[in-house]
PDB file of C-alpha atoms and ligand atoms in Angstrom:
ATOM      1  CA  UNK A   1      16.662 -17.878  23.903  1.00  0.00           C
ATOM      2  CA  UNK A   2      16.096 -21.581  22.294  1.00  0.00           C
ATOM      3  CA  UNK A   3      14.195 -19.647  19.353  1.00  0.00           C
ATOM      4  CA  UNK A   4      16.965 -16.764  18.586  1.00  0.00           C
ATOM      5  CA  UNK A   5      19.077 -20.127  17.603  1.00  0.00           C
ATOM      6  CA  UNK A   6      17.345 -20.921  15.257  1.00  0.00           C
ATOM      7  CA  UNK A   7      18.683 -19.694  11.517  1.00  0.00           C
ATOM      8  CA  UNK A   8      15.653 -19.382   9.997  1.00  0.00           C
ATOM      9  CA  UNK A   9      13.330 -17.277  13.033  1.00  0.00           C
ATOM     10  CA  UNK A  10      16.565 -15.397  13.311  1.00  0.00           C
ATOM     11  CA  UNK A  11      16.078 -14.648   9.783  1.00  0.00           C
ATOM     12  CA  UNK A  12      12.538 -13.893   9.947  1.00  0.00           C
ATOM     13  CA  UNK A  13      13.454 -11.730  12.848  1.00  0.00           C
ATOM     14  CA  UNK A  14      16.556  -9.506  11.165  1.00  0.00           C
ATOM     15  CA  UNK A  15      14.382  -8.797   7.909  1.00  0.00           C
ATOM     16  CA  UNK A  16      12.943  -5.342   7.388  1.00  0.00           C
ATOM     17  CA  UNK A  17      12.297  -3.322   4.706  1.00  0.00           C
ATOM     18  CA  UNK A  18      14.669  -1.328   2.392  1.00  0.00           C
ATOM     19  CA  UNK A  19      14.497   1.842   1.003  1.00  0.00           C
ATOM     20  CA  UNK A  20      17.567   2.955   0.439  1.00  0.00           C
ATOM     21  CA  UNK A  21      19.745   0.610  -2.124  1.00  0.00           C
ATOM     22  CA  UNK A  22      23.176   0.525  -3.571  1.00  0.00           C
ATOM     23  CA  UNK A  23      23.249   1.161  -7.128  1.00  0.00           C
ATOM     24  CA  UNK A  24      24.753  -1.939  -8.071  1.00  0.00           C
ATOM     25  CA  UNK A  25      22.327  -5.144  -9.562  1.00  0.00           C
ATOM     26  CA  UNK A  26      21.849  -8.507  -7.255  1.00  0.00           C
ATOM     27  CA  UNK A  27      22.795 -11.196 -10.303  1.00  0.00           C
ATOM     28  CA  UNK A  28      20.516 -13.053 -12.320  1.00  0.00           C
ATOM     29  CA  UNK A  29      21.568 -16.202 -10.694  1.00  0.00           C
ATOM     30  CA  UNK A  30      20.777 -14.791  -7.442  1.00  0.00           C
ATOM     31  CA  UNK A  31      16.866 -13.506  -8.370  1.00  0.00           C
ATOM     32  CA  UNK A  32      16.626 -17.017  -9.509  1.00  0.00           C
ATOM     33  CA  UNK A  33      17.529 -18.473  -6.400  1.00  0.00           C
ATOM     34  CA  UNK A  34      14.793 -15.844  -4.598  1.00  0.00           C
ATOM     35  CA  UNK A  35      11.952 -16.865  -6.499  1.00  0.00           C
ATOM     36  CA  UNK A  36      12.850 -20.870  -6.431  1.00  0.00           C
ATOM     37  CA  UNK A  37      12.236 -20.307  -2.831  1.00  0.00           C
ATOM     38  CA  UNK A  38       9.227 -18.686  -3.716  1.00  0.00           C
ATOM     39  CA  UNK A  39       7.672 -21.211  -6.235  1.00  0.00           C
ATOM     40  CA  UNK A  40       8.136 -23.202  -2.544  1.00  0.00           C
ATOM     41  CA  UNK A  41       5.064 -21.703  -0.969  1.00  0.00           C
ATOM     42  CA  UNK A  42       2.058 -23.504  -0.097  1.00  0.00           C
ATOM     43  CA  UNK A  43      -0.780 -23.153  -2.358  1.00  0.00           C
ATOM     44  CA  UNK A  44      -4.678 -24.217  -2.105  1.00  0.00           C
ATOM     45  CA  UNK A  45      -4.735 -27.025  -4.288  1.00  0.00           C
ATOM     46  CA  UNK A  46      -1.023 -27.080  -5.118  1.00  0.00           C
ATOM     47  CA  UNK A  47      -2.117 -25.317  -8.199  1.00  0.00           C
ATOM     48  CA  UNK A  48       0.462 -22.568  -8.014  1.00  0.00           C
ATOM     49  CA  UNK A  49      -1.182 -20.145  -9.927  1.00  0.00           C
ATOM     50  CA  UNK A  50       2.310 -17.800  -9.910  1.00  0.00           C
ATOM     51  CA  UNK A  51       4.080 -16.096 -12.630  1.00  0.00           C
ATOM     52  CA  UNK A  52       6.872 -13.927 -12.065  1.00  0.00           C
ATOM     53  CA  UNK A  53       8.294 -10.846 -14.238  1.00  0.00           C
ATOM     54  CA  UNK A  54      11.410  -9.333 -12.896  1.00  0.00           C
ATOM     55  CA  UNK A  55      12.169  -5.315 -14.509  1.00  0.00           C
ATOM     56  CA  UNK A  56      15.769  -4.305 -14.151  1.00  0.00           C
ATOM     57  CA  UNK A  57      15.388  -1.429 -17.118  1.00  0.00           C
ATOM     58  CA  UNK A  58      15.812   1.902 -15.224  1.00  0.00           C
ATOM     59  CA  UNK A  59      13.296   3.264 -17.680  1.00  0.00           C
ATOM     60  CA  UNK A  60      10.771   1.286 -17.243  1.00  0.00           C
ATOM     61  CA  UNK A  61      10.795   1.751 -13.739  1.00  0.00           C
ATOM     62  CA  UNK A  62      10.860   5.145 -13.255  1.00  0.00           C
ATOM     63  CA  UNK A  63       7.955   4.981 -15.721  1.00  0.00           C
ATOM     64  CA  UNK A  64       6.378   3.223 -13.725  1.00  0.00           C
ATOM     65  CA  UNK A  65       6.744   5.012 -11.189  1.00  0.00           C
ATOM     66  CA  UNK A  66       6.069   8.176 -13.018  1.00  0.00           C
ATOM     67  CA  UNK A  67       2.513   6.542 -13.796  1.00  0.00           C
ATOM     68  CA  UNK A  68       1.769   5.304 -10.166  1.00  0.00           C
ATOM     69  CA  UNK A  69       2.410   8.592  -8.119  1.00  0.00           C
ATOM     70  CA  UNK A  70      -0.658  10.683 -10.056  1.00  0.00           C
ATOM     71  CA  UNK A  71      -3.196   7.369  -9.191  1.00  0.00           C
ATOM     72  CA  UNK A  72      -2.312   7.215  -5.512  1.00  0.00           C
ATOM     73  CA  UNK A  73      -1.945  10.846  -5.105  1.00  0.00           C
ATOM     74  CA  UNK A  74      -5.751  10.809  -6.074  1.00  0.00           C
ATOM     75  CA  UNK A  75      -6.673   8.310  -4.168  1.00  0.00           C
ATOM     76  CA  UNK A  76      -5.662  10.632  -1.234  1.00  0.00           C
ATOM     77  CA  UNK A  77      -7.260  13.329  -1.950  1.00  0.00           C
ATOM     78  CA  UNK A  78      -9.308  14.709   0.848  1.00  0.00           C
ATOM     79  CA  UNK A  79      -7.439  12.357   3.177  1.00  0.00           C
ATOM     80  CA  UNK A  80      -6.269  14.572   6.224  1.00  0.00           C
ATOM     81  CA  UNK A  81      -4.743  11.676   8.523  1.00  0.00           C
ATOM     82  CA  UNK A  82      -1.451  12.659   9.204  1.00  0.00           C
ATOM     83  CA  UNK A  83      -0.291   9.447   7.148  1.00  0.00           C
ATOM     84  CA  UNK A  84      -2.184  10.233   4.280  1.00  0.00           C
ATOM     85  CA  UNK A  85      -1.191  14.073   4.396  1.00  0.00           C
ATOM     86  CA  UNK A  86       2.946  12.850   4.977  1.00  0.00           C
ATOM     87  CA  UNK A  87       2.640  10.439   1.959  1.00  0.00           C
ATOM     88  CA  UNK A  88       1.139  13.463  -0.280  1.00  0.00           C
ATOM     89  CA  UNK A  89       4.034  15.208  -0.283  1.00  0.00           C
ATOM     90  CA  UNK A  90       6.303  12.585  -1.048  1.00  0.00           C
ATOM     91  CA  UNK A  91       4.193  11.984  -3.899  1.00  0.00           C
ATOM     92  CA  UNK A  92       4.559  15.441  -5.062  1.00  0.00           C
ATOM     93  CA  UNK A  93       8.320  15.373  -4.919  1.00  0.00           C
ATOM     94  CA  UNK A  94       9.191  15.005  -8.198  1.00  0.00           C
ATOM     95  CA  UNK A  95      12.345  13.037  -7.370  1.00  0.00           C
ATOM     96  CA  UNK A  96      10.362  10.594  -5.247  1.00  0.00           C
ATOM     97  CA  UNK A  97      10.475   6.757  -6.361  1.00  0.00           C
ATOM     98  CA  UNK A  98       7.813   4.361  -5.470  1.00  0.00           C
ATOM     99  CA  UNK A  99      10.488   1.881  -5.705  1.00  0.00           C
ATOM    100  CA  UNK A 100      13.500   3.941  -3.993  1.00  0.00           C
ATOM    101  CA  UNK A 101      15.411   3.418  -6.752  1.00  0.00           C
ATOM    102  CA  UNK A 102      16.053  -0.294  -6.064  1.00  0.00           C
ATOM    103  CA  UNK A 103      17.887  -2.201  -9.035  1.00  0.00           C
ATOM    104  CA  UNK A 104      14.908  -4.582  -9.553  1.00  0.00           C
ATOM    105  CA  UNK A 105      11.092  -4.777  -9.114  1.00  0.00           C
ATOM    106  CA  UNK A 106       9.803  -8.357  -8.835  1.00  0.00           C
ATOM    107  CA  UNK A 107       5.830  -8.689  -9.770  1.00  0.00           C
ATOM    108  CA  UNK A 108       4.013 -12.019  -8.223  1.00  0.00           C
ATOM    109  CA  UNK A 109       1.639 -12.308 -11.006  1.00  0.00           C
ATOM    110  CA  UNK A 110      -1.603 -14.204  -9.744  1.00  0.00           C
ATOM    111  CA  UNK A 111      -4.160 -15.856 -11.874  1.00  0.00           C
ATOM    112  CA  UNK A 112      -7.398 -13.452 -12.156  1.00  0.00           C
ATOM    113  CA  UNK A 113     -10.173 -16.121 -12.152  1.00  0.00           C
ATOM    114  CA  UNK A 114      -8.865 -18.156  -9.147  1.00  0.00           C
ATOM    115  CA  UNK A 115     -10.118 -17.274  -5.758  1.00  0.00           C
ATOM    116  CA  UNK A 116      -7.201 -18.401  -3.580  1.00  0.00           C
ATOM    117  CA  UNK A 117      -4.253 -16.876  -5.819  1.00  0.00           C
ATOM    118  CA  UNK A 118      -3.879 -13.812  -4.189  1.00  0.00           C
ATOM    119  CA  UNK A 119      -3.407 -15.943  -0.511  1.00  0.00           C
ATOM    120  CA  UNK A 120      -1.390 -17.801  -2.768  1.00  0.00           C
ATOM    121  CA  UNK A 121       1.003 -15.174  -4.164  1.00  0.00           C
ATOM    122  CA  UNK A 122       1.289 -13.693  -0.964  1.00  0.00           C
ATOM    123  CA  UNK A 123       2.769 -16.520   0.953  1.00  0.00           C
ATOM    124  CA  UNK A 124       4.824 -16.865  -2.127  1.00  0.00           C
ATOM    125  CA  UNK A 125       5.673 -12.936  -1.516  1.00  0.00           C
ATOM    126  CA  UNK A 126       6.903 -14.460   2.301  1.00  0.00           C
ATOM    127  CA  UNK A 127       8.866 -16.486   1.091  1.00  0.00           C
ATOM    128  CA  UNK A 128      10.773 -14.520  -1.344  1.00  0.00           C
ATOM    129  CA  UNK A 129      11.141 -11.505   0.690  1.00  0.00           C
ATOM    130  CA  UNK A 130      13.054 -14.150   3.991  1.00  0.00           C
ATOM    131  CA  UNK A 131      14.666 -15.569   0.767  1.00  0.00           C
ATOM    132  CA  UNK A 132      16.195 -12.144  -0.350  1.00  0.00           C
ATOM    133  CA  UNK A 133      17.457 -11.235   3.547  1.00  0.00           C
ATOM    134  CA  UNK A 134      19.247 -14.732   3.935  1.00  0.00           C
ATOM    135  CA  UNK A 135      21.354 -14.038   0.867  1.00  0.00           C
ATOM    136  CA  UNK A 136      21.983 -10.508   1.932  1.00  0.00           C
ATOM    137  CA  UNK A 137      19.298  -9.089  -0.730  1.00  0.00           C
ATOM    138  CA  UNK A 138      16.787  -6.700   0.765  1.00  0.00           C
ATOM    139  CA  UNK A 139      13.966  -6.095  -0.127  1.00  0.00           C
ATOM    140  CA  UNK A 140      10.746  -4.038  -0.004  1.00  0.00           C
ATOM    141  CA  UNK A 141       6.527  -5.174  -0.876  1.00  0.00           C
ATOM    142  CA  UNK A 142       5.521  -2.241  -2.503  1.00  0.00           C
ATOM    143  CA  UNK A 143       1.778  -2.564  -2.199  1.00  0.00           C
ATOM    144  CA  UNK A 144       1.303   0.848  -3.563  1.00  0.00           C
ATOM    145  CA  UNK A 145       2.630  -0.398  -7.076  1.00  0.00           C
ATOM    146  CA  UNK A 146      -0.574  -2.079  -7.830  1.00  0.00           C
ATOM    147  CA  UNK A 147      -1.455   0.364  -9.503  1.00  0.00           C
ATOM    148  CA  UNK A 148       0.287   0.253 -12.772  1.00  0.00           C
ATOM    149  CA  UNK A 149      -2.550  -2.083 -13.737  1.00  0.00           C
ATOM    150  CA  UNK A 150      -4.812   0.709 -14.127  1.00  0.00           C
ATOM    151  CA  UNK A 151      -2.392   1.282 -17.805  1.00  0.00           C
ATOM    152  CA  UNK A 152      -3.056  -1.100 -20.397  1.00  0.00           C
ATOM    153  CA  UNK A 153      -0.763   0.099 -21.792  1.00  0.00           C
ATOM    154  CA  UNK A 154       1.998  -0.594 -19.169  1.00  0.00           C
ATOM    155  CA  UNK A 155       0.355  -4.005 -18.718  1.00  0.00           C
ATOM    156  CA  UNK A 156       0.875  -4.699 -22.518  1.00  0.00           C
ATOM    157  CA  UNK A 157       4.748  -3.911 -22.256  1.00  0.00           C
ATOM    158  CA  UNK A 158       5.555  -6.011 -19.568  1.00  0.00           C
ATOM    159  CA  UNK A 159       3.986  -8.747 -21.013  1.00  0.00           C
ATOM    160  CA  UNK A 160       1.485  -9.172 -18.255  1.00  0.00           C
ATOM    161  CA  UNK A 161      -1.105 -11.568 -19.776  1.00  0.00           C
ATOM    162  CA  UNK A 162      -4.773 -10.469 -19.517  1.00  0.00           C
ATOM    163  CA  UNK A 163      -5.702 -13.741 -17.093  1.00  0.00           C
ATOM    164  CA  UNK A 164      -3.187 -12.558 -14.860  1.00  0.00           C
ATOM    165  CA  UNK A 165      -2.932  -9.694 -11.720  1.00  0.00           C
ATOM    166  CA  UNK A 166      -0.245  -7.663 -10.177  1.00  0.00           C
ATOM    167  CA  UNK A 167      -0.296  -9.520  -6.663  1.00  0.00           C
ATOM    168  CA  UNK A 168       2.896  -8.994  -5.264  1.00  0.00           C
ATOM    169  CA  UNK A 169       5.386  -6.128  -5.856  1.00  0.00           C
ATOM    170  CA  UNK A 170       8.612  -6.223  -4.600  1.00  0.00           C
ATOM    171  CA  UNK A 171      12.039  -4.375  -5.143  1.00  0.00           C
ATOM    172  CA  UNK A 172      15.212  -6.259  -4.606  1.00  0.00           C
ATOM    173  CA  UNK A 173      18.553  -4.635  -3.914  1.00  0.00           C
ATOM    174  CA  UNK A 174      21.751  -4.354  -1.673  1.00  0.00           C
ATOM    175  CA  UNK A 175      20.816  -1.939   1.248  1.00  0.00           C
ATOM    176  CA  UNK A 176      22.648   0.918   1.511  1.00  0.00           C
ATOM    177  CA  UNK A 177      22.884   0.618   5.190  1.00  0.00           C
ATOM    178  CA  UNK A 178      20.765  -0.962   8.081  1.00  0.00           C
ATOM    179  CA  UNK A 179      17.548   0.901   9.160  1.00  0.00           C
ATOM    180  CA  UNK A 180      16.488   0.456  12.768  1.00  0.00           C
ATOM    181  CA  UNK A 181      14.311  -2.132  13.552  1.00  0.00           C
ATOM    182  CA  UNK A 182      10.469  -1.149  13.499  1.00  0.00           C
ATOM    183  CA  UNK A 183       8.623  -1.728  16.294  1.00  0.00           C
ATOM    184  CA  UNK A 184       6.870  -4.949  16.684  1.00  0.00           C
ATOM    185  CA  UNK A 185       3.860  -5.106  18.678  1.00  0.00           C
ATOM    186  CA  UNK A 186       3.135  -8.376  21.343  1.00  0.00           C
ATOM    187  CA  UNK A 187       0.634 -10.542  20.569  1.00  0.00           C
ATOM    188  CA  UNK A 188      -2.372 -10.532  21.662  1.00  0.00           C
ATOM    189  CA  UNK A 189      -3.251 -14.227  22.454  1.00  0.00           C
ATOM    190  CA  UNK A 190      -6.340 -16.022  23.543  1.00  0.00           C
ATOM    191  CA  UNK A 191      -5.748 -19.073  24.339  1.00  0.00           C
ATOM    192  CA  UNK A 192      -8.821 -21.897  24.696  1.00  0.00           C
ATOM    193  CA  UNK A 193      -7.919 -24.776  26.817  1.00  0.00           C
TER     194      UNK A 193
HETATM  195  C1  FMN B   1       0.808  -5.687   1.815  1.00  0.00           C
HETATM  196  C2  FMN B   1       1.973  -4.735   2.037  1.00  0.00           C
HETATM  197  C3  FMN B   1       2.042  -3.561   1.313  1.00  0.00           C
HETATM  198  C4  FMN B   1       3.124  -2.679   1.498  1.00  0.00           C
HETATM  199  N1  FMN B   1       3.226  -1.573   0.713  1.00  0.00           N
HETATM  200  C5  FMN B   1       4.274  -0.746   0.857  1.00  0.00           C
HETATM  201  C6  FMN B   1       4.443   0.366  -0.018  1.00  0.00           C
HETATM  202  O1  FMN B   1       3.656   0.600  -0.937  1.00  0.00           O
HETATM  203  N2  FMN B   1       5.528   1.157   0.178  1.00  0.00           N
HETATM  204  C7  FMN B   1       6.452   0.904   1.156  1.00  0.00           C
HETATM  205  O2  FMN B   1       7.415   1.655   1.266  1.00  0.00           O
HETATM  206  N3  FMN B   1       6.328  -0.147   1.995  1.00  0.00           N
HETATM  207  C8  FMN B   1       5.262  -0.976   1.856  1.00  0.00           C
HETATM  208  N4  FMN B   1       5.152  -2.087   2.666  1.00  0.00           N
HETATM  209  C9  FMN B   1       6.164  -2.356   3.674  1.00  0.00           C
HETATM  210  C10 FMN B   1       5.637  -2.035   5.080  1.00  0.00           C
HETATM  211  O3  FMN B   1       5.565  -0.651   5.239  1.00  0.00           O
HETATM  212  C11 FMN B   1       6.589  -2.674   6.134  1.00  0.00           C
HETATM  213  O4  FMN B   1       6.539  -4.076   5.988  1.00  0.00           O
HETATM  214  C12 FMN B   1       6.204  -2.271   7.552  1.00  0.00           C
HETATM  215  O5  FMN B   1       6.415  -0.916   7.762  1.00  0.00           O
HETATM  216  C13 FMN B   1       6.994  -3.061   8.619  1.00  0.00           C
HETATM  217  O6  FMN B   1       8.376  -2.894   8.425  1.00  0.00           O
HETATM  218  P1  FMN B   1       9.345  -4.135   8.199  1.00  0.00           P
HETATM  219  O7  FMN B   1       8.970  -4.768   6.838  1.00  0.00           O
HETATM  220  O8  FMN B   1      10.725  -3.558   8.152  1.00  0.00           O
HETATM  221  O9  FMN B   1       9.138  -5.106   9.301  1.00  0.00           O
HETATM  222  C14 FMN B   1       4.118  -2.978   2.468  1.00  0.00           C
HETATM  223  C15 FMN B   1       4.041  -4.171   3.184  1.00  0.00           C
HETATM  224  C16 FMN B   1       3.002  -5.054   2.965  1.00  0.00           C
HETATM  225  C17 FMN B   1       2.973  -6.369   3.704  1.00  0.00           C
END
């Protein structure tokens, strides 16, 4: 088809989401390159209320992580969906990582007081997500990691300044291998003519 052609639908098409990465880092250079293409992304305004903070230190992540598993094992509680019930008990394997033990978490910070930020951040998320895949980065959004703004003390650490909000979370890495692809629904489509 005409479309598949095209490099950058094909890209769109090929990207999924990694959890399972190589324990080797993508290079500073090339997380540069991931969020130029995100600073790209339309914004209301133009005002491009971004920030970005980019955590390599092992530590810090699995902290991280260590903090986030408690708060969204709460918010499960008396969830019996078998989604919700399946996610539990990763939660309460101790040597499960929010963040799969990627190499890097990227944060989209958006700017608190600004009502169109987080639309924003998360085209800005798009874009550095297709980014990553078309230099052979994957990546993952990890949604779940907005959490860690519930610590203060976390917050303080990574420098996260108080005007600002976690928008965007995603890990960057080299995939370990190629997961199938998920399942993409059609469309649904009305069309007025
Ligand atoms: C807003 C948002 C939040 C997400 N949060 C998580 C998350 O916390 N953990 C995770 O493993 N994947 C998360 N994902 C990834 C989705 O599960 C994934 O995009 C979806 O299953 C479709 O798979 P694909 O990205 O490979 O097309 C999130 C994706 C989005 C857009």
């Amino acid at each position: 088809m005409a479309n598949e052609e095209n490099s950058v639908i094909m890209n769109i098409k090929t990207r999924r989401s990694i959890r399972d990465y190589l324990n080797k880092p993508v290079p500073e250079e090339v997380i540069r390159k991931i969020i130029d293409a995100g600073r790209y992304a339309p914004s209301g305004f133009n005002l491009q209320p971004w920030r970005f903070v980019v955590i390599e230190n092992k530590e810090m992540l699995e902290r991280l992580s260590d903090f986030a598993k408690p708060v969204l094992l709460k918010n499960l509680v008396g969830r019996t969906d078998p989604l919700a019930v399946s996610y539990m008990e990763r939660l309460e394997d101790r040597n499960y990582n929010i963040f799969y033990n990627a190499p890097a978490l990227l944060l989209v910070l958006g700017k608190k007081n600004n009502p169109l930020s987080d639309y924003d951040c998360t085209l800005c998320g798009g874009n550095i997500i297709h980014a990553a895949h078309s230099l052979g980065v994957g990546s993952c959004w990890v949604g779940n990691a907005g959490v860690i703004q519930q610590s203060e003390e976390l917050m303080a650490e990574l420098k996260i300044p108080v005007n600002y909000k976690v928008v965007v979370p995603i890990v960057l890495g080299y995939p370990r291998d190629a997961p199938p692809p998920p399942e993409k629904r059609e469309p649904s489509i009305s069309w007025v003519r």
